[in-house]
Every structure is written in C-alpha cells, then in structure tokens.
mmCIF file of C-alpha atoms in Angstrom:
data_model
loop_
_atom_site.group_PDB
_atom_site.id
_atom_site.type_symbol
_atom_site.label_atom_id
_atom_site.label_comp_id
_atom_site.label_asym_id
_atom_site.label_seq_id
_atom_site.Cartn_x
_atom_site.Cartn_y
_atom_site.Cartn_z
ATOM 1 C CA UNK A 151 10.674 -27.238 -69.562
ATOM 2 C CA UNK A 152 13.947 -25.400 -69.810
ATOM 3 C CA UNK A 153 15.036 -22.369 -67.472
ATOM 4 C CA UNK A 154 14.437 -19.976 -69.979
ATOM 5 C CA UNK A 155 11.416 -21.252 -70.961
ATOM 6 C CA UNK A 156 10.211 -20.946 -67.361
ATOM 7 C CA UNK A 157 11.219 -17.351 -67.268
ATOM 8 C CA UNK A 158 9.044 -16.185 -70.630
ATOM 9 C CA UNK A 159 6.036 -18.690 -69.663
ATOM 10 C CA UNK A 160 5.863 -17.390 -65.962
ATOM 11 C CA UNK A 161 6.429 -13.610 -67.318
ATOM 12 C CA UNK A 162 3.521 -13.967 -70.053
ATOM 13 C CA UNK A 163 0.977 -15.604 -67.264
ATOM 14 C CA UNK A 164 1.664 -13.048 -64.963
ATOM 15 C CA UNK A 165 0.374 -10.153 -66.926
ATOM 16 C CA UNK A 166 -1.881 -11.999 -68.832
ATOM 17 C CA UNK A 167 -4.844 -10.869 -66.643
ATOM 18 C CA UNK A 168 -5.436 -14.234 -64.401
ATOM 19 C CA UNK A 169 -2.515 -14.161 -62.024
ATOM 20 C CA UNK A 170 -4.003 -13.518 -58.187
ATOM 21 C CA UNK A 171 -0.711 -13.913 -56.565
ATOM 22 C CA UNK A 172 2.679 -16.050 -56.207
ATOM 23 C CA UNK A 173 6.033 -16.431 -53.486
ATOM 24 C CA UNK A 174 9.336 -17.026 -54.760
ATOM 25 C CA UNK A 175 11.477 -18.869 -52.021
ATOM 26 C CA UNK A 176 14.174 -21.156 -51.007
ATOM 27 C CA UNK A 177 17.102 -19.046 -51.680
ATOM 28 C CA UNK A 178 20.352 -20.879 -53.192
ATOM 29 C CA UNK A 179 22.739 -19.074 -50.847
ATOM 30 C CA UNK A 180 22.457 -19.477 -46.821
ATOM 31 C CA UNK A 181 23.853 -16.274 -46.653
ATOM 32 C CA UNK A 182 21.368 -14.499 -48.695
ATOM 33 C CA UNK A 183 19.504 -11.962 -46.191
ATOM 34 C CA UNK A 184 16.566 -12.069 -48.789
ATOM 35 C CA UNK A 185 14.472 -14.863 -47.565
ATOM 36 C CA UNK A 186 11.385 -14.713 -50.168
ATOM 37 C CA UNK A 187 9.187 -12.735 -52.448
ATOM 38 C CA UNK A 188 5.629 -12.178 -52.777
ATOM 39 C CA UNK A 189 4.236 -11.110 -55.982
ATOM 40 C CA UNK A 190 0.556 -9.777 -57.120
ATOM 41 C CA UNK A 191 -0.614 -7.643 -59.657
ATOM 42 C CA UNK A 192 -1.499 -4.086 -58.751
ATOM 43 C CA UNK A 193 -3.047 -1.071 -61.019
ATOM 44 C CA UNK A 194 -1.490 2.237 -60.759
ATOM 45 C CA UNK A 195 -2.966 5.339 -62.578
ATOM 46 C CA UNK A 196 -4.812 3.050 -64.697
ATOM 47 C CA UNK A 197 -1.864 0.579 -65.672
ATOM 48 C CA UNK A 198 -0.918 -2.711 -64.504
ATOM 49 C CA UNK A 199 2.362 -3.213 -62.680
ATOM 50 C CA UNK A 200 3.372 -6.100 -60.774
ATOM 51 C CA UNK A 201 4.288 -5.432 -57.064
ATOM 52 C CA UNK A 202 6.990 -7.338 -55.746
ATOM 53 C CA UNK A 203 7.292 -7.606 -51.848
ATOM 54 C CA UNK A 204 11.037 -8.664 -50.737
ATOM 55 C CA UNK A 205 11.139 -9.963 -47.459
ATOM 56 C CA UNK A 206 14.518 -9.710 -45.943
ATOM 57 C CA UNK A 207 15.295 -10.816 -42.400
ATOM 58 C CA UNK A 208 14.474 -7.045 -40.859
ATOM 59 C CA UNK A 209 12.993 -5.441 -43.283
ATOM 60 C CA UNK A 210 10.215 -5.347 -46.442
ATOM 61 C CA UNK A 211 10.758 -3.617 -49.542
ATOM 62 C CA UNK A 212 8.291 -2.853 -52.247
ATOM 63 C CA UNK A 213 8.930 -2.330 -55.937
ATOM 64 C CA UNK A 214 6.315 -2.421 -58.757
ATOM 65 C CA UNK A 215 7.361 -3.378 -62.228
ATOM 66 C CA UNK A 216 5.854 -2.357 -65.581
ATOM 67 C CA UNK A 217 5.243 -5.322 -68.010
ATOM 68 C CA UNK A 218 8.110 -4.384 -70.141
ATOM 69 C CA UNK A 219 10.663 -4.816 -67.733
ATOM 70 C CA UNK A 220 9.119 -7.718 -65.905
ATOM 71 C CA UNK A 221 10.811 -10.241 -67.571
ATOM 72 C CA UNK A 222 14.156 -9.482 -66.657
ATOM 73 C CA UNK A 223 13.306 -8.852 -62.844
ATOM 74 C CA UNK A 224 11.760 -12.442 -62.920
ATOM 75 C CA UNK A 225 15.112 -14.185 -64.675
ATOM 76 C CA UNK A 226 17.181 -12.272 -61.886
ATOM 77 C CA UNK A 227 14.817 -13.701 -58.868
ATOM 78 C CA UNK A 228 14.508 -17.053 -60.289
ATOM 79 C CA UNK A 229 18.304 -17.347 -60.630
ATOM 80 C CA UNK A 230 18.627 -16.929 -56.742
ATOM 81 C CA UNK A 231 15.659 -19.117 -55.615
ATOM 82 C CA UNK A 232 14.766 -22.394 -56.449
ATOM 83 C CA UNK A 233 10.856 -22.347 -55.816
ATOM 84 C CA UNK A 234 7.723 -20.713 -57.103
ATOM 85 C CA UNK A 235 4.501 -20.818 -56.051
ATOM 86 C CA UNK A 236 2.026 -19.257 -58.177
ATOM 87 C CA UNK A 237 -2.417 -18.766 -58.303
ATOM 88 C CA UNK A 238 -4.087 -18.079 -61.141
ATOM 89 C CA UNK A 239 -7.900 -17.712 -61.539
ATOM 90 C CA UNK A 240 -7.947 -21.136 -63.134
ATOM 91 C CA UNK A 241 -4.953 -22.776 -61.875
ATOM 92 C CA UNK A 242 -2.276 -23.424 -59.374
ATOM 93 C CA UNK A 243 1.209 -23.861 -59.948
ATOM 94 C CA UNK A 244 4.474 -25.128 -58.313
ATOM 95 C CA UNK A 245 7.744 -24.844 -59.773
ATOM 96 C CA UNK A 246 11.039 -26.325 -58.344
ATOM 97 C CA UNK A 247 14.533 -25.233 -59.965
ATOM 98 C CA UNK A 248 17.389 -27.874 -59.365
ATOM 99 C CA UNK A 249 21.016 -26.555 -58.921
ATOM 100 C CA UNK A 250 21.678 -27.005 -62.491
ATOM 101 C CA UNK A 251 18.596 -25.266 -63.298
ATOM 102 C CA UNK A 252 16.578 -28.163 -64.311
ATOM 103 C CA UNK A 253 12.784 -27.373 -63.890
ATOM 104 C CA UNK A 254 10.034 -29.497 -62.558
ATOM 105 C CA UNK A 255 6.638 -28.207 -63.258
ATOM 106 C CA UNK A 256 3.621 -29.113 -61.167
ATOM 107 C CA UNK A 257 -0.002 -27.558 -62.226
ATOM 108 C CA UNK A 258 -3.317 -28.159 -60.564
ATOM 109 C CA UNK A 259 -6.446 -26.734 -62.530
ATOM 110 C CA UNK A 260 -8.903 -24.972 -59.971
ATOM 111 C CA UNK A 261 -12.314 -23.494 -60.178
ATOM 112 C CA UNK A 262 -12.110 -21.177 -57.471
ATOM 113 C CA UNK A 263 -13.549 -18.153 -59.327
ATOM 114 C CA UNK A 264 -10.955 -15.861 -57.612
ATOM 115 C CA UNK A 265 -10.120 -13.170 -59.709
ATOM 116 C CA UNK A 266 -7.077 -10.338 -59.249
ATOM 117 C CA UNK A 267 -7.200 -7.859 -57.113
ATOM 118 C CA UNK A 268 -5.501 -4.682 -58.828
ATOM 119 C CA UNK A 269 -6.709 -2.198 -55.835
ATOM 120 C CA UNK A 270 -3.569 -0.475 -54.837
ATOM 121 C CA UNK A 271 -5.107 2.883 -55.398
ATOM 122 C CA UNK A 272 -8.373 1.687 -55.386
ATOM 123 C CA UNK A 273 -10.890 1.008 -51.829
ATOM 124 C CA UNK A 274 -8.476 -0.716 -49.142
ATOM 125 C CA UNK A 275 -9.936 -3.979 -47.848
ATOM 126 C CA UNK A 276 -9.478 -2.727 -44.157
ATOM 127 C CA UNK A 277 -9.664 -5.129 -41.432
ATOM 128 C CA UNK A 278 -11.946 -2.902 -39.707
ATOM 129 C CA UNK A 279 -14.422 -2.078 -42.457
ATOM 130 C CA UNK A 280 -15.219 1.463 -43.291
ATOM 131 C CA UNK A 281 -19.236 0.897 -43.564
ATOM 132 C CA UNK A 282 -19.365 -0.588 -40.163
ATOM 133 C CA UNK A 283 -20.151 1.259 -36.866
ATOM 134 C CA UNK A 284 -18.032 0.457 -34.235
ATOM 135 C CA UNK A 285 -18.212 1.417 -30.845
ATOM 136 C CA UNK A 286 -14.961 2.530 -29.825
ATOM 137 C CA UNK A 287 -14.421 4.620 -33.187
ATOM 138 C CA UNK A 288 -18.164 6.300 -32.631
ATOM 139 C CA UNK A 289 -17.179 7.223 -29.198
ATOM 140 C CA UNK A 290 -13.720 8.283 -30.256
ATOM 141 C CA UNK A 291 -15.212 11.100 -33.039
ATOM 142 C CA UNK A 292 -13.968 8.664 -35.814
ATOM 143 C CA UNK A 293 -17.094 7.370 -37.062
ATOM 144 C CA UNK A 294 -20.674 8.526 -37.126
ATOM 145 C CA UNK A 295 -23.121 6.549 -35.300
ATOM 146 C CA UNK A 296 -24.033 4.861 -38.817
ATOM 147 C CA UNK A 297 -20.453 3.965 -39.285
ATOM 148 C CA UNK A 298 -19.366 6.633 -41.890
ATOM 149 C CA UNK A 299 -16.185 7.800 -41.494
ATOM 150 C CA UNK A 300 -15.848 11.447 -40.787
ATOM 151 C CA UNK A 301 -14.155 13.424 -43.274
ATOM 152 C CA UNK A 302 -11.753 14.794 -41.617
ATOM 153 C CA UNK A 303 -10.947 11.686 -39.793
ATOM 154 C CA UNK A 304 -9.932 9.521 -42.828
ATOM 155 C CA UNK A 305 -6.351 10.094 -42.117
ATOM 156 C CA UNK A 306 -6.910 8.867 -38.584
ATOM 157 C CA UNK A 307 -8.870 5.840 -39.819
ATOM 158 C CA UNK A 308 -6.347 4.869 -42.120
ATOM 159 C CA UNK A 309 -3.706 4.904 -39.332
ATOM 160 C CA UNK A 310 -6.177 2.861 -36.714
ATOM 161 C CA UNK A 311 -6.152 0.143 -39.530
ATOM 162 C CA UNK A 312 -2.286 0.136 -40.580
ATOM 163 C CA UNK A 313 -1.813 -0.358 -36.799
ATOM 164 C CA UNK A 314 -4.668 -3.352 -36.463
ATOM 165 C CA UNK A 315 -2.506 -5.074 -39.306
ATOM 166 C CA UNK A 316 0.346 -5.150 -37.282
ATOM 167 C CA UNK A 317 -1.597 -6.461 -34.628
ATOM 168 C CA UNK A 318 -3.242 -9.310 -36.483
ATOM 169 C CA UNK A 319 0.595 -9.876 -37.978
ATOM 170 C CA UNK A 320 1.415 -10.716 -34.220
ATOM 171 C CA UNK A 321 -1.465 -13.253 -33.304
ATOM 172 C CA UNK A 322 0.845 -16.171 -33.594
ATOM 173 C CA UNK A 323 3.376 -15.303 -31.336
ATOM 174 C CA UNK A 324 0.556 -14.219 -28.473
ATOM 175 C CA UNK A 325 -0.139 -16.914 -25.694
ATOM 176 C CA UNK A 326 -3.492 -19.206 -26.298
ATOM 177 C CA UNK A 327 -3.888 -20.260 -23.022
ATOM 178 C CA UNK A 328 -3.802 -17.585 -20.518
ATOM 179 C CA UNK A 329 -4.035 -14.168 -20.434
ATOM 180 C CA UNK A 330 -2.419 -12.019 -22.602
ATOM 181 C CA UNK A 331 -0.851 -9.001 -20.756
ATOM 182 C CA UNK A 332 0.017 -5.578 -22.714
ATOM 183 C CA UNK A 333 1.120 -2.471 -22.074
ATOM 184 C CA UNK A 334 0.937 0.725 -23.968
ATOM 185 C CA UNK A 335 3.325 3.493 -22.577
ATOM 186 C CA UNK A 336 2.569 6.935 -23.948
ATOM 187 C CA UNK A 337 -1.217 6.068 -24.894
ATOM 188 C CA UNK A 338 -2.096 9.622 -25.207
ATOM 189 C CA UNK A 339 -5.597 9.867 -26.462
ATOM 190 C CA UNK A 340 -5.534 6.227 -26.813
ATOM 191 C CA UNK A 341 -7.040 5.674 -30.371
ATOM 192 C CA UNK A 342 -4.623 2.681 -31.097
ATOM 193 C CA UNK A 343 -5.308 1.380 -27.688
ATOM 194 C CA UNK A 344 -8.910 1.080 -28.133
ATOM 195 C CA UNK A 345 -8.245 -0.502 -31.284
ATOM 196 C CA UNK A 346 -5.895 -3.031 -29.992
ATOM 197 C CA UNK A 347 -8.648 -3.836 -27.383
ATOM 198 C CA UNK A 348 -11.144 -4.205 -29.550
ATOM 199 C CA UNK A 349 -9.717 -6.090 -32.134
ATOM 200 C CA UNK A 350 -8.013 -8.749 -30.175
ATOM 201 C CA UNK A 351 -11.031 -9.186 -27.305
ATOM 202 C CA UNK A 352 -14.055 -8.467 -29.361
ATOM 203 C CA UNK A 353 -12.913 -9.543 -33.105
ATOM 204 C CA UNK A 354 -10.731 -12.338 -32.056
ATOM 205 C CA UNK A 355 -12.026 -13.476 -28.803
ATOM 206 C CA UNK A 356 -8.221 -13.241 -26.793
ATOM 207 C CA UNK A 357 -8.595 -13.040 -23.104
ATOM 208 C CA UNK A 358 -6.123 -9.840 -22.346
ATOM 209 C CA UNK A 359 -5.751 -7.024 -20.089
ATOM 210 C CA UNK A 360 -4.397 -4.010 -21.336
ATOM 211 C CA UNK A 361 -3.022 -0.817 -19.414
ATOM 212 C CA UNK A 362 -2.178 2.493 -20.995
ATOM 213 C CA UNK A 363 0.049 4.642 -19.426
ATOM 214 C CA UNK A 364 0.635 8.343 -20.113
ATOM 215 C CA UNK A 365 2.006 11.455 -18.281
ATOM 216 C CA UNK A 366 -1.280 13.337 -18.782
ATOM 217 C CA UNK A 367 -3.761 13.186 -15.695
ATOM 218 C CA UNK A 368 -6.769 14.615 -17.982
ATOM 219 C CA UNK A 369 -6.411 12.391 -20.747
ATOM 220 C CA UNK A 370 -6.105 9.399 -18.518
ATOM 221 C CA UNK A 371 -9.317 10.330 -16.755
ATOM 222 C CA UNK A 372 -11.248 10.616 -20.026
ATOM 223 C CA UNK A 373 -9.897 7.350 -21.545
ATOM 224 C CA UNK A 374 -10.800 5.592 -18.278
ATOM 225 C CA UNK A 375 -14.225 7.024 -18.646
ATOM 226 C CA UNK A 376 -14.806 5.790 -22.307
ATOM 227 C CA UNK A 377 -13.293 2.479 -21.381
ATOM 228 C CA UNK A 378 -16.207 1.948 -18.877
ATOM 229 C CA UNK A 379 -18.820 3.222 -20.952
ATOM 230 C CA UNK A 380 -17.628 0.784 -23.534
ATOM 231 C CA UNK A 381 -17.526 -1.926 -21.333
ATOM 232 C CA UNK A 382 -13.944 -2.507 -21.809
ATOM 233 C CA UNK A 383 -13.398 -4.402 -18.439
ATOM 234 C CA UNK A 384 -10.040 -5.341 -18.608
ATOM 235 C CA UNK A 385 -8.862 -2.130 -20.379
ATOM 236 C CA UNK A 386 -7.391 0.524 -17.583
ATOM 237 C CA UNK A 387 -5.326 3.972 -17.849
ATOM 238 C CA UNK A 388 -2.859 4.683 -15.451
ATOM 239 C CA UNK A 389 -0.835 8.250 -14.971
ATOM 240 C CA UNK A 390 2.714 7.279 -15.318
ATOM 241 C CA UNK A 391 5.907 6.838 -17.407
ATOM 242 C CA UNK A 392 8.178 3.805 -18.154
ATOM 243 C CA UNK A 393 10.063 4.962 -14.987
ATOM 244 C CA UNK A 394 7.268 4.301 -12.765
ATOM 245 C CA UNK A 395 5.737 1.253 -13.992
ATOM 246 C CA UNK A 396 7.246 -1.543 -11.724
ATOM 247 C CA UNK A 397 4.131 -3.581 -10.960
ATOM 248 C CA UNK A 398 5.058 -6.232 -13.519
ATOM 249 C CA UNK A 399 7.266 -9.232 -13.760
ATOM 250 C CA UNK A 400 6.303 -10.756 -17.396
ATOM 251 C CA UNK A 401 4.578 -8.545 -20.249
ATOM 252 C CA UNK A 402 3.674 -10.494 -23.411
ATOM 253 C CA UNK A 403 3.304 -7.207 -25.619
ATOM 254 C CA UNK A 404 4.584 -3.978 -25.151
ATOM 255 C CA UNK A 405 3.294 -1.045 -27.339
ATOM 256 C CA UNK A 406 5.270 2.319 -27.432
ATOM 257 C CA UNK A 407 4.200 5.329 -29.737
ATOM 258 C CA UNK A 408 5.998 8.573 -29.949
ATOM 259 C CA UNK A 409 8.165 8.200 -26.958
ATOM 260 C CA UNK A 410 10.772 10.894 -27.188
ATOM 261 C CA UNK A 411 14.194 10.148 -27.785
ATOM 262 C CA UNK A 412 15.793 7.609 -24.969
ATOM 263 C CA UNK A 413 12.269 7.001 -23.765
ATOM 264 C CA UNK A 414 11.864 4.810 -26.553
ATOM 265 C CA UNK A 415 15.065 2.791 -25.475
ATOM 266 C CA UNK A 416 14.079 2.545 -22.025
ATOM 267 C CA UNK A 417 10.498 1.046 -23.277
ATOM 268 C CA UNK A 418 12.364 -1.358 -25.321
ATOM 269 C CA UNK A 419 15.068 -2.462 -22.676
ATOM 270 C CA UNK A 420 12.022 -2.573 -20.300
ATOM 271 C CA UNK A 421 10.062 -4.775 -22.698
ATOM 272 C CA UNK A 422 12.966 -7.188 -23.546
ATOM 273 C CA UNK A 423 13.786 -7.712 -19.885
ATOM 274 C CA UNK A 424 10.058 -8.696 -19.308
ATOM 275 C CA UNK A 425 10.273 -10.844 -22.043
ATOM 276 C CA UNK A 426 7.757 -9.436 -23.786
ATOM 277 C CA UNK A 427 6.514 -11.891 -26.963
ATOM 278 C CA UNK A 428 5.711 -9.023 -29.293
ATOM 279 C CA UNK A 429 7.098 -5.397 -29.269
ATOM 280 C CA UNK A 430 5.415 -2.610 -31.616
ATOM 281 C CA UNK A 431 7.457 0.718 -31.501
ATOM 282 C CA UNK A 432 7.091 4.157 -33.352
ATOM 283 C CA UNK A 433 10.177 6.134 -32.203
ATOM 284 C CA UNK A 434 10.342 9.928 -32.243
ATOM 285 C CA UNK A 435 13.084 12.756 -31.839
ATOM 286 C CA UNK A 436 15.893 10.496 -31.638
ATOM 287 C CA UNK A 437 18.225 13.178 -30.454
ATOM 288 C CA UNK A 438 20.787 11.031 -28.820
ATOM 289 C CA UNK A 439 22.897 9.841 -31.818
ATOM 290 C CA UNK A 440 22.904 13.273 -33.184
ATOM 291 C CA UNK A 441 24.874 14.623 -30.642
ATOM 292 C CA UNK A 442 27.546 11.601 -30.911
ATOM 293 C CA UNK A 443 27.704 11.243 -34.492
ATOM 294 C CA UNK A 444 31.735 11.926 -35.515
ATOM 295 C CA UNK A 445 32.590 9.893 -38.798
ATOM 296 C CA UNK A 446 34.810 11.646 -41.220
ATOM 297 C CA UNK A 447 34.233 9.234 -43.812
ATOM 298 C CA UNK A 448 30.591 10.520 -43.347
ATOM 299 C CA UNK A 449 31.117 14.409 -43.727
ATOM 300 C CA UNK A 450 30.019 14.635 -47.000
ATOM 301 C CA UNK A 451 26.594 14.072 -45.451
ATOM 302 C CA UNK A 452 26.776 15.172 -41.566
ATOM 303 C CA UNK A 453 28.177 18.618 -42.790
ATOM 304 C CA UNK A 454 24.484 19.357 -43.410
ATOM 305 C CA UNK A 455 22.553 19.569 -40.467
ATOM 306 C CA UNK A 456 19.055 18.244 -42.297
ATOM 307 C CA UNK A 457 20.486 15.592 -43.690
ATOM 308 C CA UNK A 458 22.647 15.115 -40.387
ATOM 309 C CA UNK A 459 19.728 14.828 -38.360
ATOM 310 C CA UNK A 460 17.598 12.325 -40.758
ATOM 311 C CA UNK A 461 20.561 10.028 -40.954
ATOM 312 C CA UNK A 462 20.624 10.226 -37.103
ATOM 313 C CA UNK A 463 17.096 9.026 -36.969
ATOM 314 C CA UNK A 464 17.584 6.223 -39.294
ATOM 315 C CA UNK A 465 20.870 4.927 -37.879
ATOM 316 C CA UNK A 466 19.614 5.104 -34.322
ATOM 317 C CA UNK A 467 16.430 3.129 -35.387
ATOM 318 C CA UNK A 468 18.852 0.391 -37.320
ATOM 319 C CA UNK A 469 20.605 0.297 -33.971
ATOM 320 C CA UNK A 470 17.699 -0.162 -31.853
ATOM 321 C CA UNK A 471 16.539 -3.105 -34.516
ATOM 322 C CA UNK A 472 20.039 -4.799 -34.554
ATOM 323 C CA UNK A 473 20.228 -4.974 -30.802
ATOM 324 C CA UNK A 474 16.722 -6.228 -30.265
ATOM 325 C CA UNK A 475 18.142 -9.072 -32.739
ATOM 326 C CA UNK A 476 21.381 -9.812 -30.885
ATOM 327 C CA UNK A 477 19.275 -10.499 -27.639
ATOM 328 C CA UNK A 478 16.719 -13.217 -29.514
ATOM 329 C CA UNK A 479 14.304 -11.063 -31.318
ATOM 330 C CA UNK A 480 13.371 -11.104 -34.949
ATOM 331 C CA UNK A 481 13.260 -7.313 -35.429
ATOM 332 C CA UNK A 482 11.950 -5.223 -38.482
ATOM 333 C CA UNK A 483 11.411 -1.517 -39.574
ATOM 334 C CA UNK A 484 8.452 -1.336 -41.130
ATOM 335 C CA UNK A 485 6.534 1.872 -42.797
ATOM 336 C CA UNK A 486 3.782 3.236 -40.201
ATOM 337 C CA UNK A 487 1.168 5.778 -41.439
ATOM 338 C CA UNK A 488 1.590 8.661 -38.607
ATOM 339 C CA UNK A 489 -0.509 11.736 -39.330
ATOM 340 C CA UNK A 490 0.674 13.600 -36.371
ATOM 341 C CA UNK A 491 4.168 13.778 -37.038
ATOM 342 C CA UNK A 492 5.202 13.158 -40.469
ATOM 343 C CA UNK A 493 2.987 11.440 -43.439
ATOM 344 C CA UNK A 494 5.211 7.990 -43.024
ATOM 345 C CA UNK A 495 7.210 7.187 -40.310
ATOM 346 C CA UNK A 496 9.177 3.920 -39.054
ATOM 347 C CA UNK A 497 7.782 1.095 -36.751
ATOM 348 C CA UNK A 498 10.249 -1.085 -34.893
ATOM 349 C CA UNK A 499 8.104 -4.620 -35.147
ATOM 350 C CA UNK A 500 9.834 -7.434 -32.767
ATOM 351 C CA UNK A 501 9.112 -10.820 -32.240
ATOM 352 C CA UNK A 502 10.926 -13.057 -29.383
ATOM 353 C CA UNK A 503 12.173 -16.146 -31.296
ATOM 354 C CA UNK A 504 14.854 -16.873 -28.730
ATOM 355 C CA UNK A 505 17.343 -16.890 -31.979
ATOM 356 C CA UNK A 506 21.061 -16.996 -30.858
ATOM 357 C CA UNK A 507 23.230 -14.627 -32.476
ATOM 358 C CA UNK A 508 26.839 -15.207 -33.712
ATOM 359 C CA UNK A 509 30.257 -13.701 -33.213
ATOM 360 C CA UNK A 510 29.689 -12.284 -36.969
ATOM 361 C CA UNK A 511 26.261 -10.951 -35.837
ATOM 362 C CA UNK A 512 27.969 -8.851 -32.972
ATOM 363 C CA UNK A 513 31.163 -7.721 -35.108
ATOM 364 C CA UNK A 514 28.760 -6.179 -37.709
ATOM 365 C CA UNK A 515 27.053 -4.407 -34.944
ATOM 366 C CA UNK A 516 30.217 -3.079 -33.470
ATOM 367 C CA UNK A 517 31.871 -2.218 -36.698
ATOM 368 C CA UNK A 518 28.511 0.105 -37.707
ATOM 369 C CA UNK A 519 28.758 1.227 -34.049
ATOM 370 C CA UNK A 520 32.330 2.171 -33.761
ATOM 371 C CA UNK A 521 31.986 4.011 -37.710
ATOM 372 C CA UNK A 522 29.340 6.744 -36.286
ATOM 373 C CA UNK A 523 31.195 6.906 -32.622
ATOM 374 C CA UNK A 524 27.931 5.782 -31.165
ATOM 375 C CA UNK A 525 27.686 4.962 -27.439
ATOM 376 C CA UNK A 526 23.582 3.492 -27.788
ATOM 377 C CA UNK A 527 21.643 4.027 -24.580
ATOM 378 C CA UNK A 528 19.939 0.866 -25.493
ATOM 379 C CA UNK A 529 22.933 -1.170 -25.878
ATOM 380 C CA UNK A 530 23.670 0.125 -22.089
ATOM 381 C CA UNK A 531 20.378 -1.059 -20.907
ATOM 382 C CA UNK A 532 20.784 -4.484 -22.312
ATOM 383 C CA UNK A 533 24.315 -4.817 -21.157
ATOM 384 C CA UNK A 534 23.679 -7.845 -18.977
ATOM 385 C CA UNK A 535 21.953 -9.511 -21.907
ATOM 386 C CA UNK A 536 24.136 -8.715 -24.826
ATOM 387 C CA UNK A 537 27.368 -9.853 -22.348
ATOM 388 C CA UNK A 538 25.290 -13.515 -22.585
#
C-alpha cells in the first residue's frame, strides 16, 4: 500500500460508521512537542465530526473536523508520525510508516460488537453515575435520596465528575503499598474533597488519609460533622491556611482550589518540597504578574486593561507549569469546569516524574520571564531546587 492510499483508506473508514477510536503516535522528530493524537467520532448538532485530541508534553488541545476536511488533516498528521492504531466495530488495525513512507498494514478481525459512541452532546458517561445515589452527594444536597441530581445542582454535579476524572487519571502515580496522604488547601464547602475521598476510598479501595484545610471555622465544623455522619474515618477538616500547616514531612497528593494569587504558589512550593506525587491546582486572582508586566513588544495588547488582566492570568499559570516542569514534574494546563468563578477555568495538573531539565529548558523559561519583566513568587520559593 502506498502512503497516499493509506491516507485515503483511513479517511474513508473513519467516516464509514464503523470507526470507534484511534491513536497516531511515534513522532518522526525528537524535538516535536506533540506526543500523540487520539481520534474518535463525535456528533455535534446532528452532524458527524472526527475529534482530534492533541497531546503535547504539557497541554491537551481538541479540534473537531468535518468529514470533507478530514483527508487533509490526516495527511498532515501521518507525515509527522510513524504509527497508527485504529479500532473499528469489526476490525483492529496497526500501521507502521517507514522513514521513506513505506506502509506496513496489519489487520485483525474482531467480533466485539462495539459501536461508535458519538455522545459529545448527548448523555455524558460519568465516573459517578447520575442515577446512582451516593451518600456524600445526598448529604451535600446535590442528589435526592433516590439518586436524582437536583435541577439546580447539575452544574455542580458536572464539576464534581470532571474533578473525579482528574483523580482517576492520577491513580498510577499514587503509592499502593501504604497509606496515601492527601492534603486539600482551601477546601471550602468541600464538595470536591468528599468526592475525592469517596472515589479513592469507597470506589477504588485505597488506604488514604485526607485533610481539608480552610480558614472558615463554621464551614470546617460542618464538614467534620458530615464526614462523621458518612463514616469517613480517615477524612478530617482543620482550620488554617497553607502557612499554618507544618505537621507533615511527606505528602502524596496536594489539592489546592481557588487559593488567591500567591497563596497558590505557596501551596505549589509546599507540595514540591513535600515530594508530592500528584498536584491538582485551580488558581484564581492572579494579581502578582499584572503589576510587574512591562514589555514594550506587547504594548498593543497590554494597553487594554481587560486584555492585560487575562494575559497576566494565562502567563502566570504558564510560568507555574514551567517551573514545576523544571523541578521534575510533568505539568499540564487543562480545562476545568468551575461554576463559582467562570464557566471554564484552568487546572494545573502535575505528576512527579523526576525528569531532569536541560540548559535549553532553563533558557526558554528565562527568556519568557525576561520578556515580561516577571519576578515570580514561585521561582523564589523553589530557589534552592532550581539551583540544583
């Protein structure tokens, strides 16, 4: 099979109605930040699209392509990568593309009975089923006792499930041979803290100890009552903030949601110094960089207060992710449903991998920082680790 025939054949099969999912991987260039592309069919407004999920080292991007434009996209991707896996309702295929674009096609017939799930706009397959009663969701007023999500709580239910997806993705990085220590800074009403405990302890059976920390005494008292009522023996809530919490020397997972401005950086720095395997952080109120920004090359943007504020927030979180990467984490900026602030927000997800950063990595970071005239609080907090 010739390369052009491969492109045409895959494109045709992907819109035939039998396509379930696929992965394009093995980049031809080691310097390519795009690691792999996952593909699946989705239905949007009654019309078939093919969804491309671009998995970069630190971020994910999605693009939905109509059938008419699909062949062009596939050709561009297959010119960049050497391997394709694809699953259809009656067949699995594996394709290798050589340096000279010779095609090796392997096919296995299957009788799985699978059909394509086009449910982009249809009912979401949640990790927490929306028709199953969960004691913590009933107690928190999200569900009725028979398991129905209350009308005014559908947004909260989606937010909780999105968070549980992040927790599920993190399972591989958590220890299995001892108690997993988890801290949640700024836990607030603790919808997500209870969800985390339920999913890891009840659904997955992990041995965990979770502490939620918040400054509001009355909220903490109420959360402790709920935890006791639910029989969540290894879930506790304490009054305090990140600066008060010095009882731990080692923590496996740190969660920080809506810590304002540099309080997020304090939590990230503490997590790194504890050697946390997993960090999940949803920042807010990123004011620090806004007051520092001074870059004539960006004046066309920064002369507008609204744009400057948004740019500062995005640049702040980009700097945070880059600094985490420099100290041995795989860091990504992901979209998070957050109904309390904006319809969509950024979540920083970082896994400790111990990967060593190169001189080029440091140079790239410093070039960006210097462009903005930035003096990041988090960099100062991680100073000793960055010097190493």
